[in-house]
Short mmCIF file of C-alpha atoms and ligand atoms in Angstrom, two decimals:
data_model
loop_
_atom_site.label_atom_id
_atom_site.label_comp_id
_atom_site.label_asym_id
_atom_site.label_seq_id
_atom_site.Cartn_x
_atom_site.Cartn_y
_atom_site.Cartn_z
CA MET A 1 -29.06 -107.16 -43.38
CA THR A 2 -26.93 -109.95 -44.82
CA THR A 3 -23.58 -110.07 -43.07
CA LEU A 4 -20.42 -111.92 -43.95
CA VAL A 5 -17.71 -112.35 -41.32
CA PHE A 6 -14.14 -112.98 -42.50
CA LEU A 7 -12.85 -115.93 -40.46
CA GLU A 8 -9.17 -116.79 -40.32
CA SER A 9 -8.03 -120.29 -39.48
CA HIS A 10 -4.66 -121.20 -38.00
CA ASP A 11 -3.54 -124.81 -37.62
CA GLY A 12 -7.00 -126.10 -38.48
CA GLU A 13 -8.87 -123.89 -36.01
CA LEU A 14 -10.85 -120.71 -36.49
CA THR A 15 -9.34 -117.82 -34.57
CA LYS A 16 -11.04 -116.39 -31.49
CA GLY A 17 -11.21 -112.88 -33.01
CA GLY A 18 -13.35 -114.03 -35.95
CA LEU A 19 -15.67 -116.09 -33.76
CA GLY A 20 -16.17 -113.08 -31.47
CA VAL A 21 -17.18 -110.86 -34.41
CA LEU A 22 -19.49 -113.64 -35.64
CA GLY A 23 -21.31 -113.61 -32.30
CA LYS A 24 -21.69 -109.82 -32.45
CA ALA A 25 -23.06 -110.05 -36.02
CA ALA A 26 -25.58 -112.67 -34.90
CA ALA A 27 -26.70 -110.40 -32.05
CA LEU A 28 -27.31 -107.56 -34.54
CA GLY A 29 -29.73 -109.78 -36.48
CA GLY A 30 -30.34 -110.63 -40.14
CA ASP A 31 -28.60 -113.38 -42.09
CA VAL A 32 -25.12 -114.07 -40.77
CA ALA A 33 -22.56 -116.13 -42.63
CA GLY A 34 -18.90 -116.85 -42.06
CA VAL A 35 -16.37 -117.02 -44.87
CA VAL A 36 -13.27 -119.16 -44.65
CA LEU A 37 -10.57 -118.92 -47.32
CA GLY A 38 -7.57 -121.21 -47.51
CA SER A 39 -6.33 -124.61 -48.55
CA GLY A 40 -7.63 -127.64 -46.63
CA VAL A 41 -9.86 -125.46 -44.44
CA ALA A 42 -13.25 -127.19 -44.85
CA ASP A 43 -13.06 -128.98 -41.47
CA ALA A 44 -12.15 -125.80 -39.59
CA ALA A 45 -15.00 -123.91 -41.32
CA ALA A 46 -17.65 -126.29 -39.99
CA GLY A 47 -16.99 -125.00 -36.45
CA ALA A 48 -18.46 -121.56 -37.24
CA GLY A 49 -22.04 -122.77 -36.83
CA ALA A 50 -21.60 -123.10 -33.08
CA PHE A 51 -20.73 -119.39 -32.85
CA GLY A 52 -23.63 -117.76 -34.70
CA ALA A 53 -23.23 -118.45 -38.45
CA SER A 54 -26.15 -120.03 -40.29
CA THR A 55 -24.01 -120.50 -43.41
CA VAL A 56 -20.28 -120.81 -43.96
CA TYR A 57 -18.87 -120.05 -47.38
CA VAL A 58 -15.64 -121.87 -48.09
CA VAL A 59 -13.17 -121.21 -50.87
CA ASP A 60 -10.73 -124.10 -50.60
CA ASP A 61 -7.97 -123.58 -53.13
CA GLU A 62 -4.23 -124.15 -53.32
CA ALA A 63 -3.88 -120.50 -54.41
CA LEU A 64 -4.98 -119.55 -50.88
CA ALA A 65 -2.49 -121.78 -49.05
CA ALA A 66 -0.10 -118.94 -48.15
CA PRO A 67 -1.45 -116.15 -45.91
CA LEU A 68 -1.26 -113.55 -48.70
CA PRO A 69 -4.00 -110.94 -49.12
CA GLN A 70 -4.49 -110.48 -52.85
CA PRO A 71 -5.82 -113.96 -53.79
CA ARG A 72 -8.18 -113.56 -50.82
CA VAL A 73 -9.56 -110.36 -52.33
CA ASP A 74 -10.49 -112.35 -55.47
CA ALA A 75 -12.05 -115.14 -53.41
CA LEU A 76 -13.93 -112.78 -51.13
CA GLU A 77 -15.28 -110.80 -54.07
CA ALA A 78 -16.73 -114.06 -55.43
CA VAL A 79 -18.34 -114.84 -52.05
CA VAL A 80 -19.80 -111.33 -51.68
CA ARG A 81 -21.40 -111.65 -55.11
CA GLU A 82 -22.66 -115.21 -54.45
CA SER A 83 -24.10 -114.38 -51.02
CA GLY A 84 -25.50 -110.95 -51.87
CA ALA A 85 -23.94 -109.68 -48.63
CA ASP A 86 -24.47 -106.00 -47.85
CA THR A 87 -22.08 -106.00 -44.88
CA VAL A 88 -18.62 -107.57 -44.50
CA LEU A 89 -16.96 -107.59 -41.07
CA PHE A 90 -13.27 -108.29 -40.49
CA PRO A 91 -11.67 -108.95 -37.08
CA ALA A 92 -8.46 -106.91 -37.33
CA SER A 93 -5.21 -108.71 -38.07
CA VAL A 94 -2.33 -107.91 -40.40
CA LEU A 95 -3.85 -110.16 -43.07
CA ALA A 96 -7.47 -109.04 -42.56
CA ALA A 97 -6.52 -105.35 -42.79
CA ASP A 98 -4.88 -105.91 -46.19
CA VAL A 99 -7.79 -108.02 -47.45
CA ALA A 100 -10.35 -105.44 -46.27
CA ALA A 101 -8.48 -102.60 -48.00
CA GLY A 102 -8.17 -104.64 -51.20
CA LEU A 103 -11.86 -105.55 -51.18
CA ALA A 104 -12.86 -101.94 -50.54
CA ALA A 105 -10.90 -100.88 -53.62
CA ARG A 106 -12.25 -103.76 -55.70
CA LEU A 107 -15.91 -103.15 -54.83
CA GLU A 108 -15.57 -99.36 -54.49
CA ALA A 109 -17.05 -99.86 -51.04
CA GLY A 110 -16.65 -97.81 -47.88
CA LEU A 111 -14.45 -99.25 -45.13
CA ASN A 112 -14.66 -98.09 -41.52
CA TRP A 113 -11.75 -99.35 -39.43
CA ASP A 114 -10.73 -99.76 -35.79
CA LEU A 115 -14.34 -100.14 -34.66
CA THR A 116 -14.93 -101.13 -31.04
CA ASP A 117 -18.70 -101.60 -31.29
CA LEU A 118 -21.58 -101.94 -33.73
CA ARG A 119 -25.30 -101.35 -33.22
CA MET A 120 -28.49 -101.08 -35.25
CA GLU A 121 -30.49 -97.85 -35.30
CA GLY A 122 -33.64 -98.87 -37.11
CA ASP A 123 -32.37 -100.36 -40.36
CA GLU A 124 -29.08 -98.47 -40.17
CA LEU A 125 -25.83 -100.07 -39.03
CA VAL A 126 -23.78 -97.72 -36.85
CA GLY A 127 -20.13 -98.30 -35.98
CA VAL A 128 -18.31 -96.91 -32.95
CA ARG A 129 -14.72 -95.79 -33.37
CA PRO A 130 -12.30 -94.35 -30.83
CA ALA A 131 -10.75 -91.08 -32.03
CA LEU A 132 -8.32 -88.35 -30.89
CA GLY A 133 -5.91 -90.82 -29.32
CA ASP A 134 -8.78 -92.95 -27.99
CA THR A 135 -10.06 -90.12 -25.80
CA VAL A 136 -13.51 -89.94 -27.47
CA LEU A 137 -15.85 -92.40 -29.16
CA VAL A 138 -17.50 -91.37 -32.41
CA ASP A 139 -20.35 -92.91 -34.39
CA VAL A 140 -19.53 -93.77 -37.99
CA GLY A 141 -21.70 -94.96 -40.86
CA TRP A 142 -21.67 -95.94 -44.52
CA SER A 143 -23.26 -94.08 -47.41
CA SER A 144 -23.52 -97.17 -49.67
CA THR A 145 -23.39 -100.96 -49.61
CA PRO A 146 -21.59 -103.22 -49.23
CA ARG A 147 -20.44 -101.76 -45.95
CA LEU A 148 -17.02 -103.00 -44.85
CA ALA A 149 -15.68 -102.78 -41.30
CA LEU A 150 -12.50 -103.76 -39.51
CA ILE A 151 -13.11 -104.48 -35.84
CA ARG A 152 -10.34 -103.78 -33.33
CA ALA A 153 -8.65 -107.01 -32.21
CA GLY A 154 -9.96 -108.56 -29.00
CA THR A 155 -13.14 -106.44 -28.97
CA PHE A 156 -15.69 -109.26 -28.85
CA ASP A 157 -15.39 -112.59 -27.05
CA PRO A 158 -16.81 -115.66 -28.82
CA VAL A 159 -20.20 -116.81 -27.54
CA GLU A 160 -21.22 -120.43 -28.18
CA SER A 161 -24.75 -120.63 -29.55
CA GLY A 162 -24.69 -124.38 -30.12
CA GLY A 163 -26.06 -124.04 -33.67
CA THR A 164 -24.89 -125.61 -36.90
CA ALA A 165 -24.07 -123.99 -40.21
CA GLU A 166 -24.68 -125.08 -43.78
CA THR A 167 -21.38 -125.17 -45.66
CA LYS A 168 -21.34 -123.79 -49.21
CA ALA A 169 -18.30 -124.22 -51.42
CA VAL A 170 -17.57 -121.31 -53.75
CA ALA A 171 -15.16 -121.40 -56.68
CA ALA A 172 -12.97 -118.36 -57.22
CA THR A 173 -11.12 -117.13 -60.29
CA PHE A 174 -7.75 -115.61 -59.53
CA GLN A 175 -6.37 -112.62 -61.39
CA ASP A 176 -2.84 -112.89 -62.72
CA PHE A 177 -1.76 -109.89 -60.66
CA SER A 178 -3.23 -111.52 -57.55
CA THR A 179 -1.07 -114.60 -57.74
CA GLY A 180 2.20 -112.81 -58.53
CA ALA A 181 3.44 -112.69 -54.91
CA ARG A 182 5.09 -115.73 -53.36
CA LEU A 183 5.65 -116.55 -49.69
CA VAL A 184 9.38 -117.13 -49.36
CA GLU A 185 9.65 -118.02 -45.69
CA HIS A 186 7.32 -118.53 -42.74
CA LEU A 187 8.79 -118.35 -39.23
CA THR A 188 6.86 -119.28 -36.12
CA GLU A 189 7.79 -117.70 -32.82
CA LYS A 190 8.02 -120.32 -30.08
CA ALA A 191 6.04 -119.32 -27.04
CA ALA A 192 5.84 -120.95 -23.66
CA GLY A 193 2.53 -120.55 -21.79
CA PRO A 194 -0.61 -118.77 -22.97
CA SER A 195 -0.58 -115.91 -25.49
CA ILE A 196 -1.50 -112.46 -24.18
CA GLU A 197 -4.74 -112.51 -26.20
CA ASP A 198 -5.88 -115.71 -24.47
CA ALA A 199 -4.37 -115.38 -20.98
CA ASP A 200 -6.58 -114.91 -17.91
CA VAL A 201 -3.64 -113.28 -16.14
CA ILE A 202 -1.14 -110.85 -17.63
CA VAL A 203 1.92 -109.41 -15.93
CA ALA A 204 3.05 -106.40 -17.95
CA GLY A 205 6.29 -104.51 -17.66
CA GLY A 206 7.27 -100.97 -18.53
CA ARG A 207 10.31 -98.72 -18.47
CA GLY A 208 10.33 -98.92 -14.67
CA LEU A 209 11.85 -102.41 -15.03
CA GLY A 210 15.12 -100.61 -15.71
CA GLY A 211 16.32 -102.80 -18.59
CA PRO A 212 15.62 -106.04 -20.46
CA GLU A 213 16.86 -108.09 -17.50
CA GLY A 214 14.07 -106.50 -15.41
CA PHE A 215 11.58 -108.64 -17.31
CA SER A 216 12.61 -111.56 -15.09
CA HIS A 217 10.34 -109.92 -12.44
CA CYS A 218 7.40 -110.16 -14.86
CA GLU A 219 8.28 -113.65 -16.07
CA GLU A 220 8.61 -115.11 -12.59
CA LEU A 221 5.37 -113.55 -11.37
CA ALA A 222 3.55 -114.61 -14.56
CA ASP A 223 4.89 -118.12 -14.14
CA VAL A 224 3.57 -118.49 -10.62
CA LEU A 225 0.19 -117.02 -11.64
CA GLY A 226 -0.03 -119.16 -14.80
CA GLY A 227 -0.14 -115.99 -16.88
CA ALA A 228 1.52 -114.33 -19.86
CA VAL A 229 3.97 -111.42 -20.05
CA ALA A 230 3.13 -108.19 -21.86
CA ALA A 231 4.98 -104.91 -22.39
CA THR A 232 4.55 -101.23 -23.12
CA ARG A 233 5.61 -99.67 -26.38
CA ALA A 234 8.45 -97.81 -24.68
CA VAL A 235 10.21 -101.05 -23.77
CA VAL A 236 9.39 -102.75 -27.07
CA ASP A 237 10.84 -99.77 -28.95
CA ALA A 238 13.92 -99.99 -26.74
CA GLY A 239 14.34 -103.64 -27.75
CA TRP A 240 13.79 -104.97 -24.22
CA TYR A 241 10.90 -107.26 -25.21
CA PRO A 242 9.37 -108.55 -28.49
CA TYR A 243 6.75 -106.51 -30.33
CA ALA A 244 4.29 -109.43 -30.14
CA ALA A 245 3.90 -108.64 -26.42
CA GLN A 246 3.02 -104.95 -26.87
CA VAL A 247 -0.30 -103.84 -25.43
CA GLY A 248 -1.96 -100.61 -26.46
CA GLN A 249 -3.08 -98.43 -29.30
CA THR A 250 -0.42 -99.67 -31.69
CA GLY A 251 -0.17 -103.09 -30.06
CA LYS A 252 -2.72 -105.64 -28.89
CA THR A 253 -5.98 -105.16 -27.03
CA VAL A 254 -6.28 -107.55 -24.10
CA SER A 255 -8.95 -108.24 -21.51
CA PRO A 256 -7.60 -110.72 -18.93
CA LYS A 257 -9.25 -111.28 -15.57
CA LEU A 258 -6.14 -109.87 -13.86
CA TYR A 259 -3.64 -107.33 -15.27
CA VAL A 260 -0.58 -106.62 -13.15
CA ALA A 261 1.36 -103.55 -14.34
CA LEU A 262 4.95 -103.27 -13.11
CA GLY A 263 6.71 -99.95 -13.70
CA ILE A 264 4.13 -98.69 -16.21
CA SER A 265 3.08 -95.03 -16.12
CA GLY A 266 -0.37 -95.65 -17.63
CA ALA A 267 -0.23 -93.45 -20.74
CA ILE A 268 -3.52 -93.22 -22.65
CA GLN A 269 -2.04 -95.19 -25.57
CA HIS A 270 -1.29 -98.07 -23.19
CA LYS A 271 -4.56 -97.78 -21.27
CA VAL A 272 -6.73 -98.26 -24.38
CA GLY A 273 -5.24 -101.72 -24.87
CA MET A 274 -5.89 -103.03 -21.36
CA GLN A 275 -8.69 -101.02 -19.77
CA GLY A 276 -11.14 -103.90 -20.37
CA SER A 277 -9.21 -106.08 -17.87
CA GLY A 278 -11.19 -107.44 -14.93
CA THR A 279 -8.90 -106.27 -12.12
CA ILE A 280 -5.92 -103.96 -12.65
CA VAL A 281 -3.09 -104.00 -10.13
CA ALA A 282 -0.32 -101.42 -10.55
CA VAL A 283 3.08 -101.17 -8.87
CA ASN A 284 4.76 -97.81 -9.42
CA LYS A 285 7.13 -95.77 -7.29
CA ASP A 286 5.50 -92.48 -8.37
CA PRO A 287 2.27 -91.87 -6.40
CA ASN A 288 1.15 -89.46 -9.15
CA ALA A 289 1.52 -91.98 -11.98
CA PRO A 290 -1.62 -91.85 -14.20
CA ILE A 291 -2.07 -95.62 -13.90
CA PHE A 292 -3.31 -95.14 -10.34
CA ASP A 293 -6.32 -93.24 -11.75
CA PHE A 294 -7.72 -96.43 -13.25
CA ALA A 295 -6.05 -99.26 -11.28
CA ASP A 296 -8.27 -101.25 -8.91
CA LEU A 297 -5.33 -101.78 -6.56
CA GLY A 298 -2.35 -99.45 -6.54
CA VAL A 299 0.92 -100.17 -4.76
CA VAL A 300 3.31 -97.22 -4.42
CA GLY A 301 6.81 -98.61 -4.19
CA ASP A 302 9.84 -100.05 -5.89
CA LEU A 303 8.90 -102.97 -8.09
CA THR A 304 12.32 -104.58 -7.63
CA GLN A 305 11.41 -104.98 -3.95
CA ILE A 306 7.69 -105.75 -4.31
CA ALA A 307 7.55 -108.11 -7.31
CA PRO A 308 10.01 -110.73 -5.95
CA LYS A 309 8.24 -110.73 -2.55
CA LEU A 310 4.86 -111.19 -4.22
CA THR A 311 6.21 -114.03 -6.36
CA GLU A 312 7.75 -115.68 -3.28
CA LEU A 313 4.50 -115.42 -1.29
CA LEU A 314 2.41 -116.82 -4.14
CA ARG A 315 4.88 -119.66 -4.63
CA ALA A 316 4.70 -120.50 -0.95
CA ARG A 317 0.89 -120.53 -1.06
CA ARG A 318 0.94 -122.97 -3.97
C1 FAD B 1 0.87 -92.74 -31.61
C2 FAD B 1 1.36 -93.42 -30.37
C3 FAD B 1 1.03 -94.73 -30.17
C4 FAD B 1 1.47 -95.36 -29.00
N1 FAD B 1 1.12 -96.69 -28.80
C5 FAD B 1 1.44 -97.27 -27.64
C6 FAD B 1 1.04 -98.62 -27.36
O1 FAD B 1 0.44 -99.32 -28.19
N2 FAD B 1 1.37 -99.14 -26.15
C7 FAD B 1 2.06 -98.44 -25.21
O2 FAD B 1 2.33 -98.99 -24.13
N3 FAD B 1 2.48 -97.18 -25.45
C8 FAD B 1 2.19 -96.58 -26.65
N4 FAD B 1 2.65 -95.32 -26.89
C9 FAD B 1 3.63 -94.73 -25.96
C10 FAD B 1 2.98 -94.14 -24.73
O3 FAD B 1 2.62 -92.80 -24.98
C11 FAD B 1 3.96 -94.14 -23.54
O4 FAD B 1 5.14 -93.45 -23.92
C12 FAD B 1 4.37 -95.52 -23.07
O5 FAD B 1 3.21 -96.31 -22.84
C13 FAD B 1 5.16 -95.40 -21.77
O6 FAD B 1 5.67 -96.64 -21.43
P1 FAD B 1 6.10 -96.95 -19.92
O7 FAD B 1 4.91 -96.81 -19.04
O8 FAD B 1 6.81 -98.26 -19.97
O9 FAD B 1 7.22 -95.86 -19.63
P2 FAD B 1 7.19 -94.53 -18.76
O10 FAD B 1 6.09 -93.63 -19.18
O11 FAD B 1 8.57 -94.01 -18.81
O12 FAD B 1 6.84 -95.03 -17.29
C14 FAD B 1 7.70 -95.78 -16.49
C15 FAD B 1 7.08 -95.81 -15.10
O13 FAD B 1 7.85 -96.65 -14.26
C16 FAD B 1 7.89 -96.08 -12.98
N5 FAD B 1 9.08 -96.63 -12.30
C17 FAD B 1 10.39 -96.37 -12.56
N6 FAD B 1 11.18 -97.12 -11.78
C18 FAD B 1 10.36 -97.87 -11.00
C19 FAD B 1 10.58 -98.84 -10.00
N7 FAD B 1 11.83 -99.22 -9.64
N8 FAD B 1 9.50 -99.38 -9.38
C20 FAD B 1 8.24 -99.01 -9.72
N9 FAD B 1 7.97 -98.10 -10.68
C21 FAD B 1 9.02 -97.55 -11.31
C22 FAD B 1 7.93 -94.59 -13.20
O14 FAD B 1 7.44 -93.90 -12.06
C23 FAD B 1 7.03 -94.43 -14.41
O15 FAD B 1 5.68 -94.16 -14.04
C24 FAD B 1 2.24 -94.67 -28.04
C25 FAD B 1 2.55 -93.33 -28.26
C26 FAD B 1 2.12 -92.71 -29.40
C27 FAD B 1 2.45 -91.26 -29.60
#
């Protein structure tokens, strides 16, 4: 098997999601290469060797400066042909999903998406995909090569192998229709503290907070624990907290060491995004809330009483 892993770089660094998928690909065996597409990305690409790539293909071109998918489809097609890859893995992101779909159309290749695991059965690659609202896991395969797969965000943690990778520059030809779109504006959301994907501690809030102002309970507790604040879809949809903080089926998948859920019922669509957390602590006034079925520590009570006391105690201990 010859596997290519699509690696995104932000601010000169390869993203954790891509490095995690690279490590998984290396564990499956065969030739594993990373592919980095962008402008001025050669330095970032070199870092892939330490996470399981023996080769890193780089297409460094001004046409790839903006995070737009279509020029990346052209560049990736060139790399697939140059490398002879039979498998291309994408860690899910908004950009990667568009690139994967475009490449599937271009190569007439099969794309399995939202995979949460991969394994070899003999010479066959088998993907694992949650289905029916994440209540069952199904095996999926490919009937031809190249096989393309989008891996659910946050599924694999990067593992440092300490190796080095040979860097190969590839030239791409861009189609006229690929370079027609233009990035008009790029806004960066300012965030204080760690992001929910990287945080060891997350304090998440749900509808039980009572309103947007209720998030102060989460923010104060997260602050004292050095953690990040997350939210359920119900409160994001209500405009109480930004979408970037949503955890769950249609939000982010997180796996912190500690996940504190305040006023969250524990719906299956929320659970699938945080069930990989080390320890789950839930505060809910309803003793029959589903979250108590999978929390490690459940506190039945009013969060407006419990959260401030907990924050105060932790602050005093510090
Ligand atoms: C296709 C689809 C995709 C979805 N994707 C997601 C997703 O990605 N993420 C997600 O989170 N949801 C998702 N949902 C929505 C999901 O089904 C639930 O509706 C949502 O998670 C509920 O959010 P909640 O727990 O904040 O609200 P609720 O279910 O309303 O729960 C609020 C909880 O707060 C408790 N409470 C109230 N007051 C207090 C208090 N003072 N103290 C303590 N506890 C209190 C209540 O007992 C209750 O258990 C999706 C749904 C669908 C259909």
